[in-house]
Amino acid sequence: MSLTDQIQRTLSTLPAAEQRVAQAVLADPRAALARTVAELAGQARVSNPTVVRFCRSLGFAGWADFKLKLAGNLGQGLPYVHQSVAPGDGSRAVVDKIVEQVQQTLADFRQNAGLRPLEQASQALVRTIRAGRRIEFYGVGNSGIVAQDAQHKFFRMGCHTAAYADGHLQVMGATLLQPEDCVVVFSNSGRSRDLLDATELARQQKATTVAVTASGSPLAAAADVHIAADHPESYEEYSPMVSRLLHLVIVDILATEVALQLGPDLPARLHALKRNLRAKRYRDD
């Protein structure tokens, strides 16, 4: 039974205010996906907590959890579901196919994410930061772009960071690591010889190694902590690079967890950083 069918069947059992939320969703489910709790509450003329109670009455933790299920249901109703982009596709088909692939990949990760490895990785990063030691990010190809994004994000938090997308630099960097350092390695397949060599060297130097890669891959086995990012990338001509997006989401999760653990001093540093950047980049005249 689809989520919209479930809402229809339970509609009469809901309190009047929650019924208005249900009717707002049923009126245009796709539009509901783009709305925040406050926007939907405004449309239904109810309070924000009423929207949350409506979601919980259907068995969901909140609005975000509800929307994820709704997005999956709508994706299953598309005529293009699980189909690749093909020559001759119009903009509507391209949007539907690519967004559906992205939604499904992120939904699968959310459903299957191992929380313990994420906790272990964030704790290792926090230990390195508090010790004033070095965090390095490694990747090749598309994963090298992710490594650079991760380095930028953690550097803004005041961490000593570096990102290497070249195999020789990765090996040299790993050779110079010390026990309180940490390395985060990104790879979709987990079979890159350069990344494996660098990871093994980093472990020999007693640095903590975190691999964001496919389950069961050589890199997953080589690292101290493995965060499973299972998305077999397609090499078809029109295939989107969804694995890179998944890795970037994992970077955001780790950075957020680290920021929460670093405590109240971090926001002040970030605000100061932003003020200085604005003063450098923009002029009043």
mmCIF file of C-alpha atoms in Angstrom:
data_model
loop_
_atom_site.group_PDB
_atom_site.id
_atom_site.type_symbol
_atom_site.label_atom_id
_atom_site.label_comp_id
_atom_site.label_asym_id
_atom_site.label_seq_id
_atom_site.Cartn_x
_atom_site.Cartn_y
_atom_site.Cartn_z
ATOM 1 C CA MET A 1 0.000 0.000 0.000
ATOM 2 C CA SER A 2 1.399 3.403 -0.977
ATOM 3 C CA LEU A 3 1.778 6.211 1.537
ATOM 4 C CA THR A 4 -0.984 8.260 -0.091
ATOM 5 C CA ASP A 5 -3.317 5.241 0.147
ATOM 6 C CA GLN A 6 -2.376 4.878 3.812
ATOM 7 C CA ILE A 7 -3.225 8.549 4.421
ATOM 8 C CA GLN A 8 -6.583 8.140 2.670
ATOM 9 C CA ARG A 9 -7.475 5.101 4.767
ATOM 10 C CA THR A 10 -6.592 6.761 8.088
ATOM 11 C CA LEU A 11 -7.966 10.214 7.222
ATOM 12 C CA SER A 12 -11.260 9.835 9.093
ATOM 13 C CA THR A 13 -9.486 8.651 12.267
ATOM 14 C CA LEU A 14 -7.260 11.728 12.542
ATOM 15 C CA PRO A 15 -8.070 14.816 14.638
ATOM 16 C CA ALA A 16 -9.525 17.683 12.611
ATOM 17 C CA ALA A 17 -6.287 19.698 12.525
ATOM 18 C CA GLU A 18 -4.249 16.707 11.354
ATOM 19 C CA GLN A 19 -6.900 15.998 8.704
ATOM 20 C CA ARG A 20 -6.172 19.414 7.231
ATOM 21 C CA VAL A 21 -2.474 18.485 7.027
ATOM 22 C CA ALA A 22 -3.371 15.199 5.335
ATOM 23 C CA GLN A 23 -5.605 16.967 2.823
ATOM 24 C CA ALA A 24 -2.849 19.469 2.023
ATOM 25 C CA VAL A 25 -0.462 16.578 1.276
ATOM 26 C CA LEU A 26 -3.009 14.626 -0.764
ATOM 27 C CA ALA A 27 -3.959 17.715 -2.797
ATOM 28 C CA ASP A 28 -0.474 17.843 -4.354
ATOM 29 C CA PRO A 29 2.041 15.296 -2.976
ATOM 30 C CA ARG A 30 4.865 16.542 -5.229
ATOM 31 C CA ALA A 31 4.422 20.111 -4.042
ATOM 32 C CA ALA A 32 4.381 18.876 -0.427
ATOM 33 C CA LEU A 33 7.861 17.419 -0.922
ATOM 34 C CA ALA A 34 9.262 20.901 -1.535
ATOM 35 C CA ARG A 35 7.707 22.426 1.583
ATOM 36 C CA THR A 36 9.139 22.888 5.061
ATOM 37 C CA VAL A 37 7.131 22.083 8.175
ATOM 38 C CA ALA A 38 6.269 25.780 8.552
ATOM 39 C CA GLU A 39 5.175 26.109 4.922
ATOM 40 C CA LEU A 40 2.907 23.067 5.105
ATOM 41 C CA ALA A 41 1.516 24.234 8.444
ATOM 42 C CA GLY A 42 0.711 27.597 6.900
ATOM 43 C CA GLN A 43 -1.059 25.964 3.955
ATOM 44 C CA ALA A 44 -3.117 23.741 6.261
ATOM 45 C CA ARG A 45 -3.728 26.570 8.773
ATOM 46 C CA VAL A 46 -2.307 24.575 11.683
ATOM 47 C CA SER A 47 0.684 24.833 14.025
ATOM 48 C CA ASN A 48 4.106 23.318 13.240
ATOM 49 C CA PRO A 49 3.715 20.688 16.011
ATOM 50 C CA THR A 50 0.455 19.550 14.376
ATOM 51 C CA VAL A 51 2.365 18.640 11.216
ATOM 52 C CA VAL A 52 4.815 16.611 13.306
ATOM 53 C CA ARG A 53 1.948 14.869 15.151
ATOM 54 C CA PHE A 54 0.375 13.996 11.803
ATOM 55 C CA CYS A 55 3.634 12.373 10.677
ATOM 56 C CA ARG A 56 3.972 10.456 13.937
ATOM 57 C CA SER A 57 0.408 9.202 13.739
ATOM 58 C CA LEU A 58 1.448 7.436 10.526
ATOM 59 C CA GLY A 59 4.531 5.917 12.154
ATOM 60 C CA PHE A 60 7.209 8.431 11.118
ATOM 61 C CA ALA A 61 9.696 10.247 13.337
ATOM 62 C CA GLY A 62 8.871 13.621 11.807
ATOM 63 C CA TRP A 63 8.390 15.608 8.613
ATOM 64 C CA ALA A 64 11.795 14.729 7.115
ATOM 65 C CA ASP A 65 11.191 11.010 7.673
ATOM 66 C CA PHE A 66 7.696 11.303 6.193
ATOM 67 C CA LYS A 67 8.964 13.159 3.104
ATOM 68 C CA LEU A 68 11.605 10.512 2.449
ATOM 69 C CA LYS A 69 8.928 7.816 2.267
ATOM 70 C CA LEU A 70 6.682 10.038 0.176
ATOM 71 C CA ALA A 71 9.527 10.732 -2.266
ATOM 72 C CA GLY A 72 10.126 7.007 -2.637
ATOM 73 C CA ASN A 73 6.439 6.343 -3.307
ATOM 74 C CA LEU A 74 6.260 9.073 -5.918
ATOM 75 C CA GLY A 75 9.445 7.800 -7.542
ATOM 76 C CA GLN A 76 7.912 4.329 -7.829
ATOM 77 C CA GLY A 77 5.021 5.890 -9.712
ATOM 78 C CA LEU A 78 7.194 7.501 -12.355
ATOM 79 C CA PRO A 79 7.197 5.926 -15.808
ATOM 80 C CA TYR A 80 10.996 6.262 -15.832
ATOM 81 C CA VAL A 81 11.768 4.567 -12.524
ATOM 82 C CA HIS A 82 15.189 2.833 -12.536
ATOM 83 C CA GLN A 83 15.666 3.659 -16.217
ATOM 84 C CA SER A 84 18.759 5.342 -17.602
ATOM 85 C CA VAL A 85 18.678 8.569 -19.531
ATOM 86 C CA ALA A 86 18.400 7.828 -23.242
ATOM 87 C CA PRO A 87 18.958 9.831 -26.438
ATOM 88 C CA GLY A 88 15.827 11.775 -27.245
ATOM 89 C CA ASP A 89 14.731 12.241 -23.634
ATOM 90 C CA GLY A 90 13.226 15.622 -22.968
ATOM 91 C CA SER A 91 13.943 17.790 -19.943
ATOM 92 C CA ARG A 92 11.052 16.297 -17.955
ATOM 93 C CA ALA A 93 12.355 12.762 -18.386
ATOM 94 C CA VAL A 94 15.947 13.770 -17.608
ATOM 95 C CA VAL A 95 14.901 15.561 -14.404
ATOM 96 C CA ASP A 96 12.720 12.651 -13.265
ATOM 97 C CA LYS A 97 15.287 9.953 -13.991
ATOM 98 C CA ILE A 98 18.284 11.675 -12.416
ATOM 99 C CA VAL A 99 16.454 12.991 -9.347
ATOM 100 C CA GLU A 100 14.905 9.552 -8.795
ATOM 101 C CA GLN A 101 18.368 7.948 -8.862
ATOM 102 C CA VAL A 102 19.701 10.483 -6.360
ATOM 103 C CA GLN A 103 16.692 10.123 -4.053
ATOM 104 C CA GLN A 104 16.903 6.348 -4.106
ATOM 105 C CA THR A 105 20.642 6.329 -3.390
ATOM 106 C CA LEU A 106 20.302 8.680 -0.412
ATOM 107 C CA ALA A 107 17.226 6.825 0.858
ATOM 108 C CA ASP A 108 19.128 3.527 0.705
ATOM 109 C CA PHE A 109 22.057 5.039 2.624
ATOM 110 C CA ARG A 110 19.762 6.519 5.251
ATOM 111 C CA GLN A 111 18.032 3.183 5.703
ATOM 112 C CA ASN A 112 21.218 1.106 5.881
ATOM 113 C CA ALA A 113 23.794 3.515 7.330
ATOM 114 C CA GLY A 114 25.953 1.950 10.012
ATOM 115 C CA LEU A 115 25.812 4.395 12.915
ATOM 116 C CA ARG A 116 28.731 2.865 14.817
ATOM 117 C CA PRO A 117 31.315 3.532 12.041
ATOM 118 C CA LEU A 118 30.053 7.119 11.725
ATOM 119 C CA GLU A 119 30.457 7.582 15.476
ATOM 120 C CA GLN A 120 33.932 6.005 15.431
ATOM 121 C CA ALA A 121 35.028 8.211 12.540
ATOM 122 C CA SER A 122 33.742 11.437 14.109
ATOM 123 C CA GLN A 123 35.350 10.554 17.446
ATOM 124 C CA ALA A 124 38.688 9.880 15.738
ATOM 125 C CA LEU A 125 38.489 13.219 13.930
ATOM 126 C CA VAL A 126 37.676 15.059 17.158
ATOM 127 C CA ARG A 127 40.627 13.411 18.958
ATOM 128 C CA THR A 128 42.944 14.506 16.165
ATOM 129 C CA ILE A 129 41.627 18.070 16.219
ATOM 130 C CA ARG A 130 41.885 18.384 20.001
ATOM 131 C CA ALA A 131 45.436 17.044 19.897
ATOM 132 C CA GLY A 132 46.337 19.733 17.364
ATOM 133 C CA ARG A 133 47.345 17.032 14.892
ATOM 134 C CA ARG A 134 46.765 16.601 11.170
ATOM 135 C CA ILE A 135 43.790 15.324 9.142
ATOM 136 C CA GLU A 136 44.436 14.275 5.548
ATOM 137 C CA PHE A 137 41.867 13.414 2.881
ATOM 138 C CA TYR A 138 42.722 11.125 -0.041
ATOM 139 C CA GLY A 139 40.863 10.320 -3.246
ATOM 140 C CA VAL A 140 41.460 9.892 -6.961
ATOM 141 C CA GLY A 141 39.325 11.070 -9.876
ATOM 142 C CA ASN A 142 35.841 12.050 -8.696
ATOM 143 C CA SER A 143 36.795 10.993 -5.176
ATOM 144 C CA GLY A 144 39.656 13.488 -5.307
ATOM 145 C CA ILE A 145 37.076 16.260 -5.682
ATOM 146 C CA VAL A 146 35.295 14.954 -2.581
ATOM 147 C CA ALA A 147 38.611 14.932 -0.685
ATOM 148 C CA GLN A 148 39.162 18.587 -1.566
ATOM 149 C CA ASP A 149 35.647 19.516 -0.442
ATOM 150 C CA ALA A 150 36.176 17.671 2.853
ATOM 151 C CA GLN A 151 39.509 19.421 3.403
ATOM 152 C CA HIS A 152 37.889 22.810 2.860
ATOM 153 C CA LYS A 153 35.029 22.037 5.235
ATOM 154 C CA PHE A 154 37.298 20.859 8.060
ATOM 155 C CA PHE A 155 39.857 23.612 7.493
ATOM 156 C CA ARG A 156 37.118 26.167 8.182
ATOM 157 C CA MET A 157 36.701 24.571 11.611
ATOM 158 C CA GLY A 158 40.303 25.391 12.433
ATOM 159 C CA CYS A 159 41.748 21.937 11.721
ATOM 160 C CA HIS A 160 45.194 21.239 10.289
ATOM 161 C CA THR A 161 44.143 19.588 7.030
ATOM 162 C CA ALA A 162 45.403 18.596 3.595
ATOM 163 C CA ALA A 163 43.803 16.936 0.569
ATOM 164 C CA TYR A 164 45.717 14.874 -1.989
ATOM 165 C CA ALA A 165 44.369 13.519 -5.270
ATOM 166 C CA ASP A 166 47.770 12.407 -6.606
ATOM 167 C CA GLY A 167 49.024 8.928 -5.711
ATOM 168 C CA HIS A 168 52.626 10.013 -5.185
ATOM 169 C CA LEU A 169 51.599 12.823 -2.830
ATOM 170 C CA GLN A 170 49.331 10.446 -0.938
ATOM 171 C CA VAL A 171 52.177 7.996 -0.366
ATOM 172 C CA MET A 172 54.517 10.802 0.716
ATOM 173 C CA GLY A 173 51.875 12.298 2.982
ATOM 174 C CA ALA A 174 51.075 8.938 4.582
ATOM 175 C CA THR A 175 54.776 8.294 5.208
ATOM 176 C CA LEU A 176 55.043 11.483 7.273
ATOM 177 C CA LEU A 177 51.978 10.869 9.455
ATOM 178 C CA GLN A 178 52.175 10.347 13.213
ATOM 179 C CA PRO A 179 50.098 8.314 15.692
ATOM 180 C CA GLU A 180 47.563 11.036 16.559
ATOM 181 C CA ASP A 181 46.929 11.953 12.910
ATOM 182 C CA CYS A 182 43.862 10.800 10.953
ATOM 183 C CA VAL A 183 43.324 9.966 7.269
ATOM 184 C CA VAL A 184 39.942 9.792 5.511
ATOM 185 C CA VAL A 185 40.064 7.938 2.184
ATOM 186 C CA PHE A 186 37.285 8.171 -0.430
ATOM 187 C CA SER A 187 36.816 5.597 -3.172
ATOM 188 C CA ASN A 188 33.683 4.314 -4.893
ATOM 189 C CA SER A 189 35.103 0.894 -5.806
ATOM 190 C CA GLY A 190 37.723 0.621 -3.050
ATOM 191 C CA ARG A 191 40.195 -1.060 -5.429
ATOM 192 C CA SER A 192 42.605 1.784 -6.243
ATOM 193 C CA ARG A 193 46.185 0.595 -5.793
ATOM 194 C CA ASP A 194 47.422 4.083 -4.875
ATOM 195 C CA LEU A 195 44.766 4.541 -2.182
ATOM 196 C CA LEU A 196 45.401 1.066 -0.778
ATOM 197 C CA ASP A 197 49.152 1.726 -0.579
ATOM 198 C CA ALA A 198 48.619 5.079 1.140
ATOM 199 C CA THR A 199 46.116 3.586 3.608
ATOM 200 C CA GLU A 200 48.476 0.755 4.539
ATOM 201 C CA LEU A 201 51.345 3.220 5.005
ATOM 202 C CA ALA A 202 49.187 5.437 7.211
ATOM 203 C CA ARG A 203 48.328 2.471 9.419
ATOM 204 C CA GLN A 204 51.994 1.563 9.669
ATOM 205 C CA GLN A 205 52.578 5.089 11.000
ATOM 206 C CA LYS A 206 49.850 4.403 13.630
ATOM 207 C CA ALA A 207 47.537 7.071 12.196
ATOM 208 C CA THR A 208 43.796 6.330 12.323
ATOM 209 C CA THR A 209 42.422 5.465 8.886
ATOM 210 C CA VAL A 210 38.790 5.930 7.826
ATOM 211 C CA ALA A 211 37.572 4.538 4.490
ATOM 212 C CA VAL A 212 34.396 5.774 2.801
ATOM 213 C CA THR A 213 33.910 3.065 0.206
ATOM 214 C CA ALA A 214 31.967 0.008 -0.930
ATOM 215 C CA SER A 215 31.345 -2.868 1.460
ATOM 216 C CA GLY A 216 33.629 -5.861 0.980
ATOM 217 C CA SER A 217 36.228 -3.905 -1.002
ATOM 218 C CA PRO A 218 39.993 -4.167 -0.346
ATOM 219 C CA LEU A 219 40.025 -0.596 0.968
ATOM 220 C CA ALA A 220 37.207 -1.355 3.412
ATOM 221 C CA ALA A 221 39.293 -4.194 4.855
ATOM 222 C CA ALA A 222 42.481 -2.107 4.986
ATOM 223 C CA ALA A 223 41.127 0.788 7.099
ATOM 224 C CA ASP A 224 40.589 1.041 10.848
ATOM 225 C CA VAL A 225 37.044 2.364 10.318
ATOM 226 C CA HIS A 226 34.846 1.610 7.313
ATOM 227 C CA ILE A 227 31.830 3.759 6.408
ATOM 228 C CA ALA A 228 29.840 1.790 3.836
ATOM 229 C CA ALA A 229 28.949 3.871 0.765
ATOM 230 C CA ASP A 230 27.418 1.284 -1.530
ATOM 231 C CA HIS A 231 26.500 2.692 -4.903
ATOM 232 C CA PRO A 232 27.814 0.886 -7.986
ATOM 233 C CA GLU A 233 28.498 3.727 -10.404
ATOM 234 C CA SER A 234 27.252 3.242 -13.946
ATOM 235 C CA TYR A 235 29.596 4.113 -16.783
ATOM 236 C CA GLU A 236 26.867 4.743 -19.320
ATOM 237 C CA GLU A 237 27.249 7.905 -21.316
ATOM 238 C CA TYR A 238 24.443 9.766 -19.550
ATOM 239 C CA SER A 239 24.856 8.398 -16.038
ATOM 240 C CA PRO A 240 25.000 10.954 -13.177
ATOM 241 C CA MET A 241 27.858 10.702 -10.667
ATOM 242 C CA VAL A 242 25.617 9.817 -7.750
ATOM 243 C CA SER A 243 28.418 8.159 -5.774
ATOM 244 C CA ARG A 244 30.227 11.501 -5.496
ATOM 245 C CA LEU A 245 27.052 13.102 -4.119
ATOM 246 C CA LEU A 246 26.705 10.266 -1.597
ATOM 247 C CA HIS A 247 30.306 10.788 -0.451
ATOM 248 C CA LEU A 248 29.698 14.529 -0.079
ATOM 249 C CA VAL A 249 26.648 13.843 2.088
ATOM 250 C CA ILE A 250 28.791 11.589 4.298
ATOM 251 C CA VAL A 251 31.343 14.421 4.588
ATOM 252 C CA ASP A 252 28.539 16.729 5.748
ATOM 253 C CA ILE A 253 27.405 14.160 8.326
ATOM 254 C CA LEU A 254 30.928 13.741 9.717
ATOM 255 C CA ALA A 255 31.581 17.493 9.763
ATOM 256 C CA THR A 256 28.309 18.139 11.580
ATOM 257 C CA GLU A 257 28.987 15.442 14.175
ATOM 258 C CA VAL A 258 32.489 16.827 14.735
ATOM 259 C CA ALA A 259 31.154 20.377 15.076
ATOM 260 C CA LEU A 260 28.618 19.225 17.682
ATOM 261 C CA GLN A 261 31.353 17.521 19.696
ATOM 262 C CA LEU A 262 33.722 20.492 19.520
ATOM 263 C CA GLY A 263 31.250 22.531 21.513
ATOM 264 C CA PRO A 264 30.266 26.211 21.785
ATOM 265 C CA ASP A 265 33.623 27.731 20.804
ATOM 266 C CA LEU A 266 33.288 26.604 17.188
ATOM 267 C CA PRO A 267 30.383 28.893 16.106
ATOM 268 C CA ALA A 268 32.290 31.969 17.291
ATOM 269 C CA ARG A 269 35.333 30.916 15.230
ATOM 270 C CA LEU A 270 33.174 30.288 12.166
ATOM 271 C CA HIS A 271 31.467 33.685 12.478
ATOM 272 C CA ALA A 272 34.847 35.410 12.781
ATOM 273 C CA LEU A 273 36.062 33.537 9.727
ATOM 274 C CA LYS A 274 33.016 34.600 7.724
ATOM 275 C CA ARG A 275 33.405 38.232 8.772
ATOM 276 C CA ASN A 276 37.045 38.281 7.696
ATOM 277 C CA LEU A 277 36.234 36.637 4.362
ATOM 278 C CA ARG A 278 33.481 39.156 3.680
ATOM 279 C CA ALA A 279 35.798 42.030 4.554
ATOM 280 C CA LYS A 280 38.347 40.661 2.090
ATOM 281 C CA ARG A 281 35.969 39.830 -0.755
ATOM 282 C CA TYR A 282 33.457 42.661 -0.821
ATOM 283 C CA ARG A 283 33.613 46.415 -0.872
ATOM 284 C CA ASP A 284 30.980 48.860 0.302
ATOM 285 C CA ASP A 285 31.501 51.302 -2.574
#
